[in-house]
């Protein structure tokens, strides 16, 4: 597989992209990302922004679930903390947009550590139930703490601005969303090629062996919850500023499940997979909607069944990936790359 | 005989699981620089003893004291396993406990965890100092890879390796911690003769060249005779004999304990 590529220093050998082809591919992707907003229609720009924000959230969840092996049903709750955190900071306290985002993310990280405490005692299904409790508690708080969040009414926040430039168009927000997604991906990639990330993965694979080799498993589990929640909160905070209107219905248990599906379909423990999953779960409903609307003129009845169709397709795809390709789209992508790496000499 | 300095003192340790007595008033010493073999029939309490030393089990009674390089005493029964690792005690497991989805390299790098300083932020940024740290420790790991002759599999995911190599990688991970005391729970179980010889050679080299004190649980009496300086025999959680290998082999109590245990008939 790796025929013909040698490294003379450990630095090269330990680089994130080791082979020339990988570097080229990354450069091409970056170029595409930069050109895209200039050629895309508003509709596609909107989708791209959604994908970028979902990618941040999916990477966050993947840090916890895919890399550290701690199941979480609290994704929606953590996104809510980030979103309402950013909302309260800007709309109620007048803190500038750019500052509200890291603060909201840090608040979410703290909340994540708090709700990560049960993980010190619980595993698997039991931990899932404990994070479900976190989800319910946050949801309940958001709906009932009306003075702070506006309750079931949507919370409106001012359009984001930097130095008097309003970032309320899809084109302008694109650079922030994509920039933050890229930074998140880079940070995470670095994390998992060095000491702390390795300890996270060790806990996933064999927590007793991790402890015995010197990893403070309690501390690192909480650290994983904190790191994960930071990025999930970041995603929520950006979403709040992007929409400029926050409603609790975006952060329910269903959100948690959609994000779990995202990383399962994309690939657990993979950054690329997080992106693939985010893109897939954003584009698929958009596609189904478009197709549905196109058909609606001929079959008006479709409008009533569309949501059900969407849910069934989601369900079917998740089951497909669980059974046929548990490693998700990232694995398919790897297979394709490997195939072409030796092409045309396939053996 | 190398038995001047006691580095590990097990005193009066008893461990119960409900009605089962796994260890009963076990007292023994591990001396600096020796290879101590712990033998005994199935269920004698050998693994339980190792688990008490590495902090996985907490004995209901007794003390385990570790003396570090500076002569400081540490009461291990009060520490968590990761703290015991930080003191310089590493181990392998009877049923290989590797990080199965990680590469050989990453498994060994985890052995360096206690020696590294990287924190969440420095790892995520991976600038200057963090990168230098990763490279420096990679070099240490490569040295162990050379020593164990596993260069060809360094980038392989551990779960794809054959059993004998996995055992070797697990030894490498423990070795990467640069322990003062290395605890090995049946490192040669399930290996063929050639693999056993390799493993015995590695253990001897680790002991002699790296000066690591070794505590070894082993069923194969031939191996025990060949490589250990001293033997402790357990039966039903009690120490029934202690001494040099050739004395233990002819000890009445030990032979009694093994009678009826056909896995060890070769010994009698
Ligand atoms: N976690 C546990 N829970 C309950 N009982 C245990 C536990 N660990 C060990 N025991 C019991 O303690 C006794 C000693 O077991 P241990 O595993 O220490 O024996 P061993 O000498 O290592 O045997 P083997 O040669 O089979 O590995 C056995 O009766 C065993 O069933
Ligand atoms: Mg045992």
XYZ file of C-alpha atoms and ligand atoms in Angstrom:
647
model
C 0.000 0.000 0.000
C 2.756 2.399 0.848
C 5.152 1.326 -1.798
C 7.788 3.801 -2.804
C 7.308 6.392 -0.075
C 10.069 6.760 2.490
C 10.809 9.330 5.145
C 14.170 10.327 6.421
C 13.057 12.193 9.528
C 10.488 11.394 12.194
C 9.074 14.855 11.637
C 8.055 13.983 8.080
C 6.911 10.558 9.157
C 4.676 12.084 11.819
C 3.183 14.821 9.626
C -0.583 15.044 9.286
C -0.389 14.545 5.527
C 2.519 12.284 4.805
C 2.343 11.576 1.119
C 2.614 14.045 -1.765
C -0.718 12.858 -3.132
C -2.412 13.554 0.189
C -0.986 17.049 0.262
C -2.167 17.683 -3.267
C -5.656 16.462 -2.453
C -5.860 18.719 0.584
C -4.672 21.703 -1.461
C -7.296 21.015 -4.110
C -10.009 20.775 -1.490
C -8.877 24.058 0.073
C -8.911 25.755 -3.321
C -12.417 24.483 -3.935
C -13.569 25.796 -0.577
C -12.193 29.248 -1.404
C -13.668 29.414 -4.892
C -17.019 27.950 -3.942
C -18.760 31.035 -2.474
C -18.004 33.070 -5.587
C -19.744 30.655 -7.892
C -22.453 29.207 -5.651
C -26.052 30.372 -5.531
C -27.467 31.608 -2.200
C -29.266 28.305 -1.833
C -26.003 26.369 -1.986
C -24.198 28.883 0.167
C -26.806 28.392 2.835
C -26.330 24.641 2.639
C -22.548 25.041 2.793
C -22.846 27.133 5.940
C -25.099 24.550 7.514
C -22.598 21.837 6.628
C -19.689 23.783 8.089
C -21.519 24.367 11.379
C -22.700 20.757 11.519
C -19.127 19.610 10.865
C -17.939 21.453 13.961
C -20.705 19.867 16.020
C -20.018 16.438 14.552
C -16.286 16.656 15.242
C -17.158 17.667 18.790
C -19.419 14.664 19.249
C -16.905 12.401 17.554
C -14.201 13.415 20.037
C -16.391 12.032 22.792
C -18.123 9.093 21.125
C -15.865 8.001 18.297
C -12.468 8.700 19.812
C -13.027 8.322 23.546
C -15.830 5.764 23.435
C -18.202 7.619 25.759
C -21.722 7.519 24.398
C -23.684 10.758 24.582
C -27.318 11.605 23.974
C -26.738 15.153 25.161
C -25.550 16.737 21.918
C -28.710 18.814 21.554
C -28.349 20.077 25.119
C -24.746 21.118 24.639
C -25.578 22.891 21.404
C -28.365 24.667 23.262
C -25.936 25.845 25.931
C -23.652 27.231 23.239
C -26.466 28.878 21.322
C -28.292 30.393 24.295
C -24.969 31.265 25.866
C -24.008 33.286 22.814
C -27.513 34.714 22.617
C -27.627 35.868 26.219
C -24.102 37.264 26.028
C -24.814 39.424 22.988
C -28.536 40.251 23.253
C -28.736 40.705 27.038
C -25.211 41.630 28.099
C -24.091 43.481 24.990
C -20.885 41.525 24.603
C -19.526 41.709 21.030
C -20.229 38.872 18.667
C -16.654 37.663 18.298
C -16.111 37.496 22.047
C -19.415 35.819 22.780
C -18.445 32.771 20.761
C -15.389 31.579 22.718
C -17.076 32.437 26.016
C -20.168 30.451 25.082
C -17.967 27.550 24.006
C -16.103 27.637 27.311
C -19.369 27.711 29.258
C -20.492 24.677 27.293
C -17.217 22.942 28.066
C -17.825 23.506 31.783
C -21.388 22.197 31.510
C -20.020 19.221 29.556
C -17.553 18.391 32.314
C -20.381 18.581 34.845
C -22.609 16.230 32.875
C -19.584 14.034 32.199
C -19.266 13.201 35.890
C -21.530 10.125 35.639
C -19.068 8.691 33.094
C -16.643 8.080 35.945
C -19.036 5.411 37.209
C -21.176 4.453 34.239
C -20.519 2.910 30.862
C -22.434 2.107 27.708
C -26.190 2.111 27.981
C -26.145 3.409 31.554
C -24.034 6.365 30.546
C -26.370 6.967 27.610
C -29.270 7.248 30.052
C -27.296 9.638 32.239
C -26.565 11.903 29.253
C -30.221 11.641 28.312
C -30.947 13.126 31.719
C -28.574 15.973 30.864
C -30.506 16.525 27.662
C -33.827 16.687 29.509
C -32.499 18.936 32.267
C -31.090 21.482 29.816
C -34.191 21.407 27.651
C -36.392 21.917 30.689
C -34.206 24.768 31.905
C -34.243 26.522 28.540
C -38.015 26.313 28.294
C -38.693 27.368 31.886
C -36.044 29.983 32.581
C -38.098 32.441 30.600
C -36.438 35.597 31.889
C -33.097 34.482 30.507
C -33.919 32.478 27.396
C -37.340 33.677 26.394
C -38.742 30.197 27.047
C -40.751 28.704 24.228
C -40.662 32.032 22.415
C -37.738 32.354 20.060
C -34.845 34.505 21.220
C -33.761 37.147 18.742
C -30.174 38.348 18.776
C -28.534 41.174 16.830
C -26.876 40.336 13.530
C -23.199 39.568 13.983
C -20.801 42.322 13.098
C -17.057 42.829 13.132
C -15.724 46.405 12.967
C -19.008 47.791 11.697
C -19.242 45.172 9.004
C -22.454 43.228 9.306
C -22.018 39.522 8.682
C -25.638 38.858 7.981
C -25.274 37.492 4.478
C -24.569 33.882 3.660
C -21.498 34.947 1.714
C -19.935 36.821 4.592
C -20.816 34.282 7.230
C -19.366 31.545 5.040
C -15.825 32.638 5.829
C -16.422 32.496 9.558
C -18.207 29.155 9.450
C -15.656 27.532 7.177
C -12.714 29.129 8.977
C -13.913 27.839 12.327
C -14.599 24.403 10.871
C -11.068 24.292 9.472
C -9.568 25.344 12.796
C -11.657 22.748 14.614
C -10.516 20.048 12.214
C -6.869 21.093 12.538
C -6.979 21.232 16.325
C -8.604 17.821 16.488
C -6.190 16.269 14.010
C -3.283 17.557 16.080
C -4.879 16.388 19.295
C -5.137 12.819 18.066
C -1.584 12.580 16.878
C -0.209 13.559 20.246
C -0.263 12.725 23.934
C -3.723 13.777 25.079
C -5.623 12.439 22.090
C -3.809 9.118 22.316
C -4.919 8.832 25.918
C -8.535 9.452 24.843
C -8.353 6.651 22.285
C -6.657 4.376 24.812
C -9.624 4.859 27.153
C -11.967 3.877 24.349
C -10.004 0.751 23.480
C -9.100 -0.536 26.942
C -9.677 1.727 29.900
C -8.049 -0.579 32.462
C -4.878 -0.893 30.413
C -4.902 2.890 29.943
C -5.032 3.451 33.689
C -2.306 0.863 34.309
C 0.035 2.483 31.771
C -0.345 5.772 33.617
C -3.379 7.570 32.173
C -5.517 9.223 34.835
C -8.708 7.847 33.338
C -11.106 9.929 35.482
C -9.347 13.143 34.552
C -9.099 12.301 30.866
C -12.742 11.281 30.616
C -13.752 14.657 31.984
C -11.242 16.305 29.676
C -12.860 14.503 26.747
C -16.301 15.703 27.822
C -14.954 19.229 28.154
C -13.163 19.241 24.797
C -16.090 17.689 23.009
C -18.577 20.104 24.562
C -16.358 23.051 23.719
C -16.693 22.354 20.008
C -20.355 21.414 20.278
C -20.929 24.693 22.090
C -18.935 26.490 19.420
C -21.195 24.998 16.798
C -24.276 26.092 18.756
C -22.941 29.604 19.285
C -22.145 30.023 15.601
C -25.545 28.668 14.686
C -27.181 31.262 16.936
C -25.308 34.092 15.265
C -25.943 32.689 11.829
C -29.698 32.386 12.331
C -29.926 35.419 14.662
C -32.921 33.673 16.098
C -32.765 30.808 18.556
C -35.540 28.409 19.309
C -35.374 25.510 21.747
C -36.900 23.185 19.165
C -33.562 23.030 17.371
C -31.881 21.419 20.349
C -34.067 18.522 21.348
C -33.259 14.841 21.750
C -33.903 14.508 18.027
C -30.891 16.744 17.390
C -28.775 14.467 19.559
C -29.873 11.460 17.550
C -29.355 13.158 14.200
C -25.785 13.972 15.228
C -25.150 10.429 16.388
C -26.400 9.252 13.003
C -24.114 11.791 11.376
C -20.962 10.372 12.929
C -22.045 6.779 12.453
C -22.731 7.370 8.766
C -19.636 9.502 8.338
C -17.308 7.369 10.393
C -16.645 7.094 14.121
C -13.293 8.406 15.224
C -12.643 10.237 11.964
C -12.468 13.945 11.193
C -13.111 13.431 7.520
C -15.976 11.198 8.538
C -17.454 13.994 10.637
C -17.450 16.210 7.580
C -18.899 13.512 5.328
C -21.621 12.789 7.860
C -22.445 16.475 8.285
C -22.627 16.975 4.531
C -24.707 13.872 4.053
C -27.215 14.647 6.780
C -27.577 18.224 5.556
C -27.839 17.472 1.862
C -30.119 14.475 2.076
C -33.143 16.281 3.582
C -32.543 19.197 1.238
C -32.523 16.814 -1.660
C -35.638 14.994 -0.502
C -37.402 18.330 -0.057
C -36.490 19.503 -3.515
C -37.538 16.232 -5.041
C -40.758 16.291 -3.027
C -41.624 19.803 -4.105
C -40.921 18.961 -7.718
C -43.308 16.054 -7.519
C -45.902 17.987 -5.552
C -47.315 19.710 -8.598
C -48.247 16.356 -10.062
C -49.033 14.532 -6.801
C -50.334 17.057 -4.238
C -50.675 14.287 -1.639
C -46.898 14.119 -1.298
C -46.750 17.102 1.043
C -48.376 15.102 3.813
C -46.085 12.097 3.576
C -42.833 13.924 2.955
C -41.664 14.051 6.600
C -42.415 10.362 7.004
C -40.496 9.535 3.838
C -37.563 11.543 5.100
C -37.525 9.729 8.429
C -37.739 6.314 6.771
C -34.874 7.059 4.426
C -32.754 8.232 7.363
C -33.579 5.099 9.288
C -32.817 2.840 6.366
C -29.465 4.524 5.716
C -28.398 4.314 9.340
C -29.236 0.622 9.452
C -27.398 0.138 6.195
C -24.242 1.694 7.592
C -24.458 -0.136 10.892
C -24.652 -3.453 9.082
C -22.706 -3.041 5.859
C -20.103 -0.386 6.619
C -19.770 0.281 10.338
C -16.778 2.482 9.636
C -18.918 4.814 7.597
C -18.308 7.008 4.585
C -14.753 7.683 5.733
C -13.960 4.010 5.164
C -15.504 4.047 1.694
C -13.391 7.094 0.902
C -10.281 5.312 2.179
C -11.036 2.317 -0.001
C -11.406 4.519 -3.041
C -8.116 6.271 -2.316
C -6.279 3.008 -1.773
C -7.702 1.662 -4.968
C -6.343 4.564 -6.963
C -3.101 4.646 -5.061
C -1.954 1.474 -6.744
C -3.983 2.007 -9.894
C -3.652 0.691 -12.540
C -1.822 -2.161 -10.827
C -4.621 -3.414 -8.657
C -3.687 -6.563 -6.830
C 23.087 -13.422 44.876
C 21.452 -10.133 44.064
C 19.253 -9.640 47.073
C 20.515 -6.601 48.860
C 17.792 -4.007 48.451
C 14.096 -4.748 48.793
C 12.179 -2.618 46.302
C 8.718 -4.014 46.910
C 7.421 -5.243 50.215
C 4.196 -7.194 50.335
C 3.090 -7.599 53.933
C 0.241 -9.691 55.242
C -1.939 -9.056 52.208
C -5.345 -10.694 52.188
C -7.924 -10.333 49.467
C -11.427 -11.789 49.433
C -14.119 -11.968 46.810
C -17.262 -12.692 48.768
C -16.584 -16.104 50.269
C -13.564 -16.768 48.051
C -10.138 -16.158 49.506
C -7.892 -15.061 46.657
C -4.924 -14.082 48.833
C -4.323 -14.949 52.436
C -1.680 -13.175 54.508
C 0.789 -13.036 51.652
C 4.172 -11.676 52.612
C 7.069 -11.402 50.209
C 9.825 -9.103 48.987
C 11.005 -8.199 45.535
C 14.694 -7.388 45.486
C 16.396 -4.922 43.216
C 17.670 -6.383 39.990
C 16.250 -9.871 40.379
C 13.891 -11.947 38.295
C 11.314 -13.310 40.681
C 9.022 -16.041 39.421
C 5.615 -16.574 40.972
C 4.223 -20.028 40.426
C 1.187 -21.932 41.575
C -1.712 -23.963 40.213
C -4.721 -22.373 38.515
C -6.637 -20.117 40.851
C -3.753 -19.917 43.326
C -3.969 -16.115 43.391
C -1.017 -15.166 41.203
C -2.883 -12.687 39.027
C -4.693 -11.329 42.062
C -1.353 -10.560 43.672
C -0.197 -8.669 40.576
C -3.499 -6.813 40.495
C -2.995 -5.741 44.093
C 0.491 -4.460 43.304
C -0.647 -2.477 40.288
C -3.632 -1.076 42.141
C -6.429 -2.801 40.255
C -7.500 -4.719 43.365
C -7.532 -3.242 46.833
C -6.687 -5.877 49.462
C -8.918 -5.881 52.538
C -5.869 -6.316 54.716
C -2.135 -5.750 54.568
C 0.302 -3.344 52.990
C 2.306 -3.135 49.799
C 5.245 -0.751 49.898
C 7.286 0.360 46.939
C 10.714 1.884 47.475
C 11.614 4.283 44.687
C 15.062 5.121 43.341
C 15.523 7.828 45.941
C 14.693 5.484 48.770
C 11.269 6.999 49.386
C 8.540 4.587 50.473
C 5.129 4.562 48.791
C 2.111 2.713 50.140
C 0.627 1.254 46.964
C -2.659 0.096 48.481
C -3.668 3.728 48.802
C -2.828 4.765 45.244
C -4.752 4.589 41.989
C -3.239 2.437 39.218
C -2.086 5.424 37.155
C -0.169 6.769 40.139
C 1.536 3.421 40.601
C 2.539 3.510 36.934
C 3.978 6.978 37.458
C 6.142 5.578 40.249
C 7.724 3.212 37.745
C 5.796 -0.051 37.925
C 4.604 -1.417 34.597
C 2.886 -4.658 33.731
C 1.457 -6.931 31.089
C -1.726 -8.960 31.333
C -2.508 -12.659 31.211
C -5.041 -12.025 28.439
C -3.419 -9.385 26.264
C -4.905 -5.967 26.976
C -3.604 -3.828 24.140
C -5.287 -0.843 22.551
C -6.620 -2.983 19.773
C -7.545 -0.361 17.206
C -4.333 1.579 17.532
C -1.085 0.954 15.720
C 1.939 -0.651 17.335
C 3.582 2.780 17.393
C 0.688 4.413 19.202
C 0.484 1.575 21.703
C 4.136 2.076 22.539
C 3.766 5.854 22.602
C 1.185 5.381 25.343
C 3.930 3.746 27.324
C 5.618 7.162 27.198
C 2.518 8.941 28.510
C 3.834 9.403 32.053
C 7.087 10.855 30.768
C 5.445 13.411 28.485
C 4.099 16.812 29.404
C 1.770 17.760 26.565
C -1.582 19.172 27.674
C -4.859 19.669 25.856
C -3.881 23.010 24.392
C -0.310 22.220 23.400
C -1.431 18.953 21.783
C -4.199 20.668 19.820
C -1.847 23.372 18.586
C 1.106 21.021 18.070
C 3.552 23.888 17.886
C 7.288 23.850 18.534
C 7.647 22.303 21.933
C 4.862 19.778 21.567
C 6.187 18.623 18.221
C 9.689 18.346 19.661
C 8.334 16.295 22.556
C 6.484 13.921 20.268
C 9.602 13.405 18.161
C 11.875 12.891 21.159
C 9.608 10.219 22.576
C 9.118 8.658 19.184
C 12.873 8.118 19.167
C 12.706 6.301 22.497
C 9.908 4.165 21.167
C 11.855 3.358 18.013
C 14.692 2.146 20.176
C 12.337 -0.327 21.855
C 10.936 -1.348 18.476
C 14.475 -2.185 17.380
C 15.162 -4.078 20.580
C 12.028 -6.215 20.235
C 12.577 -6.690 16.510
C 9.145 -5.430 15.488
C 10.196 -2.787 12.948
C 8.179 -4.418 10.200
C 4.869 -4.052 12.037
C 5.225 -0.618 13.572
C 2.386 0.903 11.555
C 0.073 -2.061 11.805
C -3.086 -2.006 13.831
C -2.566 -4.292 16.792
C -5.715 -6.374 16.375
C -4.451 -7.588 12.991
C -1.307 -9.108 14.501
C -0.819 -12.751 15.449
C -0.971 -13.638 19.129
C 2.769 -14.025 19.665
C 3.500 -10.580 18.242
C 0.733 -9.009 20.289
C 2.390 -10.387 23.410
C 5.620 -8.802 22.283
C 3.965 -5.444 21.625
C 2.418 -5.541 25.069
C 5.865 -6.116 26.533
C 7.100 -3.172 24.474
C 4.387 -0.896 25.794
C 5.299 -1.755 29.388
C 8.969 -1.298 28.578
C 8.350 2.136 27.052
C 7.362 3.309 30.522
C 10.972 2.625 31.544
C 9.812 0.889 34.693
C 11.891 0.054 37.732
C 9.750 -3.006 38.238
C 8.142 -4.944 35.428
C 5.266 -7.279 36.261
C 4.639 -9.970 33.647
C 1.552 -12.177 33.869
C 2.282 -15.336 31.903
C 4.210 -13.653 29.082
C 4.790 -16.959 27.313
C 1.403 -18.574 27.657
C 0.135 -19.969 24.373
C 3.398 -19.488 22.516
C 5.338 -22.036 20.515
C 8.848 -23.058 21.506
C 10.586 -20.557 19.272
C 8.433 -17.673 20.463
C 9.042 -18.706 24.055
C 12.793 -18.670 23.499
C 12.596 -15.184 21.998
C 10.513 -13.952 24.898
C 12.875 -15.492 27.454
C 15.798 -13.783 25.741
C 14.003 -10.417 25.810
C 13.191 -10.775 29.491
C 16.774 -11.652 30.334
C 18.070 -8.702 28.307
C 15.596 -6.329 29.921
C 16.762 -7.520 33.302
C 20.483 -7.525 32.631
C 21.026 -4.659 30.209
C 18.324 -2.293 31.357
C 18.562 -3.213 35.003
C 14.827 -3.720 35.322
C 13.554 -5.802 38.223
C 11.158 -8.431 36.906
C 8.278 -10.234 38.582
C 7.075 -13.011 36.363
C 4.137 -15.361 36.598
C 4.846 -18.452 34.560
C 3.449 -21.943 34.253
C 6.240 -23.405 32.171
C 8.638 -24.747 34.783
C 11.422 -25.112 32.256
C 11.340 -21.381 31.652
C 11.115 -20.630 35.361
C 14.171 -22.760 36.039
C 16.075 -21.133 33.203
C 15.549 -17.476 33.831
C 14.462 -16.772 37.392
C 16.749 -15.993 40.310
C 14.153 -16.824 42.886
C 10.722 -18.441 43.047
C 7.669 -17.894 45.231
C 5.027 -20.609 45.148
C 1.388 -19.824 45.920
C -1.432 -22.228 46.631
C -4.959 -21.277 47.653
C -3.778 -17.721 48.126
C -0.983 -18.620 50.531
C 2.760 -18.556 50.068
C 3.769 -22.186 50.447
C 7.418 -21.952 49.479
C 10.089 -19.437 48.584
C 13.662 -19.952 47.416
C 15.982 -20.593 44.505
C 14.481 -22.520 41.548
C 16.164 -25.873 42.140
C 15.063 -25.866 45.778
C 11.467 -25.100 44.835
C 11.355 -27.850 42.260
C 12.018 -30.477 44.914
C 9.893 -28.867 47.628
C 7.331 -31.310 49.018
C 4.567 -28.735 49.481
C 4.980 -27.462 45.950
C 4.823 -30.926 44.456
C 1.738 -31.624 46.566
C 0.075 -28.442 45.336
C 0.644 -29.363 41.746
C -0.534 -32.965 42.046
C -3.701 -33.422 40.090
C -3.046 -30.351 38.015
C -2.231 -32.028 34.750
C -1.274 -28.785 33.063
C 1.898 -29.011 35.108
C 2.590 -32.724 35.169
C 5.861 -32.100 33.419
C 7.019 -30.420 36.559
C 6.485 -33.315 38.957
N -12.449 -10.128 39.992
C -12.692 -11.284 40.642
N -13.914 -11.545 41.117
C -14.161 -12.700 41.778
N -13.251 -13.621 42.020
C -12.008 -13.425 41.558
C -11.658 -12.234 40.852
N -10.346 -12.302 40.527
C -9.893 -13.475 41.009
N -10.884 -14.146 41.630
C -10.756 -15.436 42.292
O -9.589 -15.428 43.053
C -8.915 -16.680 42.963
C -7.508 -16.430 42.434
O -7.579 -16.062 41.079
P -6.327 -15.605 40.223
O -6.834 -15.154 38.918
O -5.534 -14.670 41.024
O -5.547 -16.986 40.048
P -4.260 -17.303 39.190
O -3.279 -17.895 40.131
O -3.844 -16.142 38.404
O -4.808 -18.457 38.238
P -4.471 -18.765 36.705
O -3.262 -19.627 36.704
O -5.673 -19.512 36.241
O -4.293 -17.486 36.003
C -9.746 -17.553 42.044
O -10.563 -18.374 42.865
C -10.580 -16.572 41.299
O -11.798 -17.145 40.928
Mg -3.665 -15.655 36.432
